[in-house]
PDB file of C-alpha atoms in Angstrom:
ATOM      1  CA  ASP A  27      51.829  -1.608  46.412  1.00  0.00           C
ATOM      2  CA  GLY A  28      54.612  -0.087  48.496  1.00  0.00           C
ATOM      3  CA  GLY A  29      55.654   3.503  48.221  1.00  0.00           C
ATOM      4  CA  ILE A  30      55.405   7.063  49.403  1.00  0.00           C
ATOM      5  CA  THR A  31      52.285   9.126  48.979  1.00  0.00           C
ATOM      6  CA  GLN A  32      51.930  12.862  49.238  1.00  0.00           C
ATOM      7  CA  SER A  33      48.684  14.731  49.224  1.00  0.00           C
ATOM      8  CA  PRO A  34      47.338  16.840  47.783  1.00  0.00           C
ATOM      9  CA  LYS A  35      49.160  17.198  44.466  1.00  0.00           C
ATOM     10  CA  TYR A  36      48.274  20.894  44.243  1.00  0.00           C
ATOM     11  CA  LEU A  37      47.576  23.206  47.164  1.00  0.00           C
ATOM     12  CA  PHE A  38      46.600  26.861  47.159  1.00  0.00           C
ATOM     13  CA  ARG A  39      46.667  29.113  50.193  1.00  0.00           C
ATOM     14  CA  LYS A  40      46.386  32.766  51.050  1.00  0.00           C
ATOM     15  CA  GLU A  41      49.370  34.520  52.543  1.00  0.00           C
ATOM     16  CA  GLY A  42      49.366  34.426  56.330  1.00  0.00           C
ATOM     17  CA  GLN A  43      47.794  30.980  56.611  1.00  0.00           C
ATOM     18  CA  ASN A  44      49.577  27.897  57.881  1.00  0.00           C
ATOM     19  CA  VAL A  45      49.259  24.816  55.707  1.00  0.00           C
ATOM     20  CA  THR A  46      50.172  21.175  56.348  1.00  0.00           C
ATOM     21  CA  LEU A  47      51.466  18.846  53.651  1.00  0.00           C
ATOM     22  CA  SER A  48      50.948  15.137  54.107  1.00  0.00           C
ATOM     23  CA  CYS A  49      53.557  12.397  53.578  1.00  0.00           C
ATOM     24  CA  GLU A  50      52.914   8.710  54.225  1.00  0.00           C
ATOM     25  CA  GLN A  51      55.121   5.689  53.500  1.00  0.00           C
ATOM     26  CA  ASN A  52      54.461   1.982  53.780  1.00  0.00           C
ATOM     27  CA  LEU A  53      58.043   0.905  53.091  1.00  0.00           C
ATOM     28  CA  ASN A  54      58.792   0.397  56.794  1.00  0.00           C
ATOM     29  CA  HIS A  55      61.587   2.947  56.489  1.00  0.00           C
ATOM     30  CA  ASP A  56      62.986   4.569  59.611  1.00  0.00           C
ATOM     31  CA  ALA A  57      64.244   7.797  58.026  1.00  0.00           C
ATOM     32  CA  MET A  58      62.114  10.425  56.310  1.00  0.00           C
ATOM     33  CA  TYR A  59      62.962  13.731  54.695  1.00  0.00           C
ATOM     34  CA  TRP A  60      61.351  16.905  53.380  1.00  0.00           C
ATOM     35  CA  TYR A  61      62.898  18.811  50.496  1.00  0.00           C
ATOM     36  CA  ARG A  62      61.974  21.964  48.685  1.00  0.00           C
ATOM     37  CA  GLN A  63      62.506  22.273  44.921  1.00  0.00           C
ATOM     38  CA  ASP A  64      62.584  25.597  43.095  1.00  0.00           C
ATOM     39  CA  PRO A  65      63.076  26.109  39.348  1.00  0.00           C
ATOM     40  CA  GLY A  66      66.714  25.845  38.342  1.00  0.00           C
ATOM     41  CA  GLN A  67      67.891  24.786  41.801  1.00  0.00           C
ATOM     42  CA  GLY A  68      68.890  21.525  43.421  1.00  0.00           C
ATOM     43  CA  LEU A  69      66.773  19.979  46.153  1.00  0.00           C
ATOM     44  CA  ARG A  70      67.216  21.684  49.509  1.00  0.00           C
ATOM     45  CA  LEU A  71      66.673  19.826  52.765  1.00  0.00           C
ATOM     46  CA  ILE A  72      64.088  21.310  55.113  1.00  0.00           C
ATOM     47  CA  TYR A  73      63.801  18.721  57.894  1.00  0.00           C
ATOM     48  CA  TYR A  74      64.615  15.067  58.368  1.00  0.00           C
ATOM     49  CA  SER A  75      63.744  12.387  60.869  1.00  0.00           C
ATOM     50  CA  GLN A  76      65.886   9.390  61.752  1.00  0.00           C
ATOM     51  CA  ILE A  77      63.232   7.616  63.770  1.00  0.00           C
ATOM     52  CA  VAL A  78      59.822   8.099  65.339  1.00  0.00           C
ATOM     53  CA  ASN A  79      59.588  11.075  67.731  1.00  0.00           C
ATOM     54  CA  ASP A  80      62.868  12.485  66.460  1.00  0.00           C
ATOM     55  CA  PHE A  81      63.549  15.129  63.831  1.00  0.00           C
ATOM     56  CA  GLN A  82      66.364  17.496  62.900  1.00  0.00           C
ATOM     57  CA  LYS A  83      66.552  20.779  61.019  1.00  0.00           C
ATOM     58  CA  GLY A  84      67.956  20.721  57.550  1.00  0.00           C
ATOM     59  CA  ASP A  85      69.489  23.610  55.640  1.00  0.00           C
ATOM     60  CA  ILE A  86      66.344  25.734  55.265  1.00  0.00           C
ATOM     61  CA  ALA A  87      64.147  24.922  58.278  1.00  0.00           C
ATOM     62  CA  GLU A  88      63.074  28.485  59.073  1.00  0.00           C
ATOM     63  CA  GLY A  89      59.325  28.943  58.666  1.00  0.00           C
ATOM     64  CA  TYR A  90      58.629  25.198  58.655  1.00  0.00           C
ATOM     65  CA  SER A  91      57.725  22.639  61.304  1.00  0.00           C
ATOM     66  CA  VAL A  92      57.343  18.857  61.318  1.00  0.00           C
ATOM     67  CA  SER A  93      56.231  16.020  63.548  1.00  0.00           C
ATOM     68  CA  ARG A  94      56.965  12.284  63.543  1.00  0.00           C
ATOM     69  CA  GLU A  95      54.424  10.640  65.800  1.00  0.00           C
ATOM     70  CA  LYS A  96      54.152   7.517  63.648  1.00  0.00           C
ATOM     71  CA  LYS A  97      56.768   5.686  61.613  1.00  0.00           C
ATOM     72  CA  GLU A  98      54.651   5.930  58.478  1.00  0.00           C
ATOM     73  CA  SER A  99      53.873   9.635  58.625  1.00  0.00           C
ATOM     74  CA  PHE A 100      55.961  12.811  58.470  1.00  0.00           C
ATOM     75  CA  PRO A 101      53.735  15.860  57.912  1.00  0.00           C
ATOM     76  CA  LEU A 102      55.260  19.250  57.081  1.00  0.00           C
ATOM     77  CA  THR A 103      53.648  22.511  58.156  1.00  0.00           C
ATOM     78  CA  VAL A 104      54.491  25.611  56.174  1.00  0.00           C
ATOM     79  CA  THR A 105      53.903  28.498  58.551  1.00  0.00           C
ATOM     80  CA  SER A 106      53.141  32.123  57.828  1.00  0.00           C
ATOM     81  CA  ALA A 107      56.726  32.889  58.885  1.00  0.00           C
ATOM     82  CA  GLN A 108      58.076  31.278  55.709  1.00  0.00           C
ATOM     83  CA  LYS A 109      58.867  34.262  53.499  1.00  0.00           C
ATOM     84  CA  ASN A 110      58.661  32.542  50.135  1.00  0.00           C
ATOM     85  CA  PRO A 111      56.531  29.413  50.510  1.00  0.00           C
ATOM     86  CA  THR A 112      55.495  28.869  46.894  1.00  0.00           C
ATOM     87  CA  ALA A 113      57.465  25.820  45.733  1.00  0.00           C
ATOM     88  CA  PHE A 114      57.351  22.131  44.911  1.00  0.00           C
ATOM     89  CA  TYR A 115      57.716  20.062  48.083  1.00  0.00           C
ATOM     90  CA  LEU A 116      59.115  16.537  48.015  1.00  0.00           C
ATOM     91  CA  CYS A 117      59.019  13.948  50.748  1.00  0.00           C
ATOM     92  CA  ALA A 118      61.470  11.038  50.755  1.00  0.00           C
ATOM     93  CA  SER A 119      62.324   8.059  52.897  1.00  0.00           C
ATOM     94  CA  SER A 120      65.233   5.673  53.328  1.00  0.00           C
ATOM     95  CA  MET A 121      65.699   2.440  55.231  1.00  0.00           C
ATOM     96  CA  SER A 122      67.804   4.220  57.815  1.00  0.00           C
ATOM     97  CA  ILE A 123      69.647   7.509  58.157  1.00  0.00           C
ATOM     98  CA  SER A 124      72.849   5.781  57.053  1.00  0.00           C
ATOM     99  CA  SER A 125      71.214   4.406  53.914  1.00  0.00           C
ATOM    100  CA  TYR A 126      71.900   6.774  51.042  1.00  0.00           C
ATOM    101  CA  GLU A 127      69.223   5.503  48.695  1.00  0.00           C
ATOM    102  CA  GLN A 128      66.219   7.738  49.164  1.00  0.00           C
ATOM    103  CA  TYR A 129      62.806   7.047  47.661  1.00  0.00           C
ATOM    104  CA  PHE A 130      60.719  10.054  46.742  1.00  0.00           C
ATOM    105  CA  GLY A 131      57.016  10.760  46.777  1.00  0.00           C
ATOM    106  CA  PRO A 132      55.210  12.431  43.852  1.00  0.00           C
ATOM    107  CA  GLY A 133      55.443  15.912  45.392  1.00  0.00           C
ATOM    108  CA  THR A 134      53.018  18.676  46.354  1.00  0.00           C
ATOM    109  CA  ARG A 135      52.951  21.949  44.477  1.00  0.00           C
ATOM    110  CA  LEU A 136      52.110  24.725  46.965  1.00  0.00           C
ATOM    111  CA  THR A 137      51.076  28.130  45.704  1.00  0.00           C
ATOM    112  CA  VAL A 138      50.637  30.964  48.185  1.00  0.00           C
ATOM    113  CA  THR A 139      49.107  34.225  46.981  1.00  0.00           C
TER     114      THR A 139
ATOM    115  CA  GLY B  25      57.298  19.866  39.481  1.00  0.00           C
ATOM    116  CA  GLU B  26      56.202  21.274  36.202  1.00  0.00           C
ATOM    117  CA  SER B  27      58.642  24.140  36.309  1.00  0.00           C
ATOM    118  CA  VAL B  28      61.689  22.172  37.475  1.00  0.00           C
ATOM    119  CA  GLY B  29      63.147  22.118  33.988  1.00  0.00           C
ATOM    120  CA  LEU B  30      63.115  25.876  33.589  1.00  0.00           C
ATOM    121  CA  HIS B  31      66.501  27.621  33.701  1.00  0.00           C
ATOM    122  CA  LEU B  32      68.358  24.311  33.400  1.00  0.00           C
ATOM    123  CA  PRO B  33      70.918  23.317  30.767  1.00  0.00           C
ATOM    124  CA  THR B  34      69.071  21.417  28.065  1.00  0.00           C
ATOM    125  CA  LEU B  35      70.281  18.482  26.008  1.00  0.00           C
ATOM    126  CA  SER B  36      68.276  17.782  22.859  1.00  0.00           C
ATOM    127  CA  VAL B  37      68.761  14.262  21.552  1.00  0.00           C
ATOM    128  CA  GLN B  38      67.421  12.485  18.516  1.00  0.00           C
ATOM    129  CA  GLU B  39      65.465   9.362  19.341  1.00  0.00           C
ATOM    130  CA  GLY B  40      67.753   6.347  19.071  1.00  0.00           C
ATOM    131  CA  ASP B  41      70.955   8.293  19.715  1.00  0.00           C
ATOM    132  CA  ASN B  42      72.992   8.016  22.895  1.00  0.00           C
ATOM    133  CA  SER B  43      72.762  10.735  25.564  1.00  0.00           C
ATOM    134  CA  ILE B  44      75.506  11.868  27.903  1.00  0.00           C
ATOM    135  CA  ILE B  45      74.613  13.950  30.929  1.00  0.00           C
ATOM    136  CA  ASN B  46      77.353  15.455  33.033  1.00  0.00           C
ATOM    137  CA  CYS B  47      77.655  16.440  36.660  1.00  0.00           C
ATOM    138  CA  ALA B  48      80.498  18.127  38.510  1.00  0.00           C
ATOM    139  CA  TYR B  49      80.567  17.424  42.223  1.00  0.00           C
ATOM    140  CA  SER B  50      82.275  19.347  44.956  1.00  0.00           C
ATOM    141  CA  ASN B  51      83.164  17.027  47.818  1.00  0.00           C
ATOM    142  CA  SER B  52      86.272  14.948  47.150  1.00  0.00           C
ATOM    143  CA  ALA B  53      85.412  12.870  50.240  1.00  0.00           C
ATOM    144  CA  SER B  54      82.020  11.757  48.871  1.00  0.00           C
ATOM    145  CA  ASP B  55      81.853   7.990  48.774  1.00  0.00           C
ATOM    146  CA  TYR B  56      78.533   7.437  47.046  1.00  0.00           C
ATOM    147  CA  PHE B  57      76.804   9.011  44.073  1.00  0.00           C
ATOM    148  CA  ILE B  58      73.302   8.615  42.688  1.00  0.00           C
ATOM    149  CA  TRP B  59      71.591   9.630  39.467  1.00  0.00           C
ATOM    150  CA  TYR B  60      67.901  10.515  39.610  1.00  0.00           C
ATOM    151  CA  LYS B  61      65.375  11.043  36.834  1.00  0.00           C
ATOM    152  CA  GLN B  62      62.486  13.444  37.339  1.00  0.00           C
ATOM    153  CA  GLU B  63      59.628  13.604  34.870  1.00  0.00           C
ATOM    154  CA  SER B  64      57.436  16.656  34.673  1.00  0.00           C
ATOM    155  CA  GLY B  65      55.117  16.936  37.677  1.00  0.00           C
ATOM    156  CA  LYS B  66      56.531  13.867  39.418  1.00  0.00           C
ATOM    157  CA  GLY B  67      58.990  13.013  42.160  1.00  0.00           C
ATOM    158  CA  PRO B  68      62.569  11.924  41.382  1.00  0.00           C
ATOM    159  CA  GLN B  69      63.178   8.270  40.581  1.00  0.00           C
ATOM    160  CA  PHE B  70      66.398   6.432  41.376  1.00  0.00           C
ATOM    161  CA  ILE B  71      68.241   5.366  38.207  1.00  0.00           C
ATOM    162  CA  ILE B  72      71.657   4.098  39.188  1.00  0.00           C
ATOM    163  CA  ASP B  73      74.295   4.573  41.862  1.00  0.00           C
ATOM    164  CA  ILE B  74      78.053   4.158  42.120  1.00  0.00           C
ATOM    165  CA  ARG B  75      80.507   3.972  44.984  1.00  0.00           C
ATOM    166  CA  SER B  76      83.713   5.956  44.985  1.00  0.00           C
ATOM    167  CA  ASN B  77      85.836   2.798  44.725  1.00  0.00           C
ATOM    168  CA  MET B  78      84.449   2.183  41.238  1.00  0.00           C
ATOM    169  CA  ASP B  79      84.853   4.168  38.029  1.00  0.00           C
ATOM    170  CA  LYS B  80      82.072   2.604  35.983  1.00  0.00           C
ATOM    171  CA  ARG B  81      78.787   0.869  36.598  1.00  0.00           C
ATOM    172  CA  GLN B  82      76.256  -0.366  34.094  1.00  0.00           C
ATOM    173  CA  GLY B  83      72.535  -0.813  34.358  1.00  0.00           C
ATOM    174  CA  GLN B  84      69.838  -1.434  31.804  1.00  0.00           C
ATOM    175  CA  ARG B  85      70.563   1.051  28.992  1.00  0.00           C
ATOM    176  CA  VAL B  86      72.409   3.317  31.423  1.00  0.00           C
ATOM    177  CA  THR B  87      76.057   3.612  32.412  1.00  0.00           C
ATOM    178  CA  VAL B  88      77.518   5.845  35.090  1.00  0.00           C
ATOM    179  CA  LEU B  89      81.150   6.927  34.892  1.00  0.00           C
ATOM    180  CA  LEU B  90      83.038   8.427  37.801  1.00  0.00           C
ATOM    181  CA  ASN B  91      86.257  10.412  37.417  1.00  0.00           C
ATOM    182  CA  LYS B  92      87.476  11.245  40.892  1.00  0.00           C
ATOM    183  CA  THR B  93      90.532  13.096  39.606  1.00  0.00           C
ATOM    184  CA  VAL B  94      88.421  15.892  38.186  1.00  0.00           C
ATOM    185  CA  LYS B  95      85.354  15.277  40.397  1.00  0.00           C
ATOM    186  CA  HIS B  96      83.119  14.479  37.461  1.00  0.00           C
ATOM    187  CA  LEU B  97      80.219  12.119  37.076  1.00  0.00           C
ATOM    188  CA  SER B  98      78.407  11.261  33.874  1.00  0.00           C
ATOM    189  CA  LEU B  99      75.302   9.315  32.941  1.00  0.00           C
ATOM    190  CA  GLN B 100      75.115   7.689  29.536  1.00  0.00           C
ATOM    191  CA  ILE B 101      71.765   6.584  28.170  1.00  0.00           C
ATOM    192  CA  ALA B 102      71.904   4.213  25.225  1.00  0.00           C
ATOM    193  CA  ALA B 103      69.357   4.377  22.391  1.00  0.00           C
ATOM    194  CA  THR B 104      67.435   7.273  23.908  1.00  0.00           C
ATOM    195  CA  GLN B 105      63.653   6.916  23.819  1.00  0.00           C
ATOM    196  CA  PRO B 106      60.855   9.516  24.137  1.00  0.00           C
ATOM    197  CA  GLY B 107      60.193   8.227  27.654  1.00  0.00           C
ATOM    198  CA  ASP B 108      63.693   9.352  28.622  1.00  0.00           C
ATOM    199  CA  SER B 109      62.665  13.013  28.342  1.00  0.00           C
ATOM    200  CA  ALA B 110      63.060  14.350  31.875  1.00  0.00           C
ATOM    201  CA  VAL B 111      65.321  16.278  34.215  1.00  0.00           C
ATOM    202  CA  TYR B 112      68.321  14.255  35.374  1.00  0.00           C
ATOM    203  CA  PHE B 113      70.313  15.193  38.435  1.00  0.00           C
ATOM    204  CA  CYS B 114      73.127  13.727  40.426  1.00  0.00           C
ATOM    205  CA  ALA B 115      73.494  13.514  44.186  1.00  0.00           C
ATOM    206  CA  GLU B 116      76.604  13.034  46.300  1.00  0.00           C
ATOM    207  CA  THR B 117      77.003  12.123  49.943  1.00  0.00           C
ATOM    208  CA  GLU B 118      77.992  14.723  52.479  1.00  0.00           C
ATOM    209  CA  LYS B 119      79.936  14.256  55.723  1.00  0.00           C
ATOM    210  CA  ASN B 120      76.788  13.981  57.845  1.00  0.00           C
ATOM    211  CA  ASN B 121      75.271  11.151  55.770  1.00  0.00           C
ATOM    212  CA  ARG B 122      73.028  13.536  53.895  1.00  0.00           C
ATOM    213  CA  LEU B 123      72.779  13.921  50.143  1.00  0.00           C
ATOM    214  CA  ALA B 124      73.685  17.064  48.224  1.00  0.00           C
ATOM    215  CA  PHE B 125      71.762  17.380  44.971  1.00  0.00           C
ATOM    216  CA  GLY B 126      72.857  18.989  41.727  1.00  0.00           C
ATOM    217  CA  LYS B 127      70.632  21.392  39.828  1.00  0.00           C
ATOM    218  CA  GLY B 128      69.994  18.996  36.996  1.00  0.00           C
ATOM    219  CA  ASN B 129      69.946  18.835  33.224  1.00  0.00           C
ATOM    220  CA  GLN B 130      66.836  18.787  31.068  1.00  0.00           C
ATOM    221  CA  VAL B 131      66.881  16.079  28.381  1.00  0.00           C
ATOM    222  CA  VAL B 132      64.516  16.507  25.451  1.00  0.00           C
ATOM    223  CA  VAL B 133      64.161  13.570  23.072  1.00  0.00           C
ATOM    224  CA  ILE B 134      63.223  14.499  19.517  1.00  0.00           C
ATOM    225  CA  PRO B 135      61.135  11.795  17.812  1.00  0.00           C
TER     226      PRO B 135
END
């Protein structure tokens, strides 16, 4: 069963702690993306990766970091420097960076108190 | 997620009626548009896409219309069902091959 998985579905952290969100895909896609979704707003791009060992900042990269050591995996770390980390985080992938059709994971709801 | 639908325009539709969801886009150079459906607590699902050289495309129970003159996109859902209740949002391509997403519209189907 091909697709994108994100874990966990819900995550709770105390302010000041770093937290890493998992994203795995078995679609053999080269490109992967992380978005943040807040109520009443469109998806905003945090980071994206065109290929293994490469990644680029999106529109709201401050306070976040990523790695792309394997094609299948694109974990996102929300650092303590992120001023407003509570949000719904969505991972997506596409065949290549020039392919517009992106497939989304189920999302992780992060709550920081 | 669960709260995505808050603060969004809401369309209430009687089951069996047709739904029309609208989207205004900003980039006149966009060459590709996508409609996504997002159910509560889930990730967005691709519904249908359309290229800028077309003005209409039909799928199963859905039709997308593109009016480039006024930069307007619409999604029509025929014979709306309870399972169609979700947030629907459009996406357009940007210059750097990225997608820009709209805020979305909440559709509520009344049985």
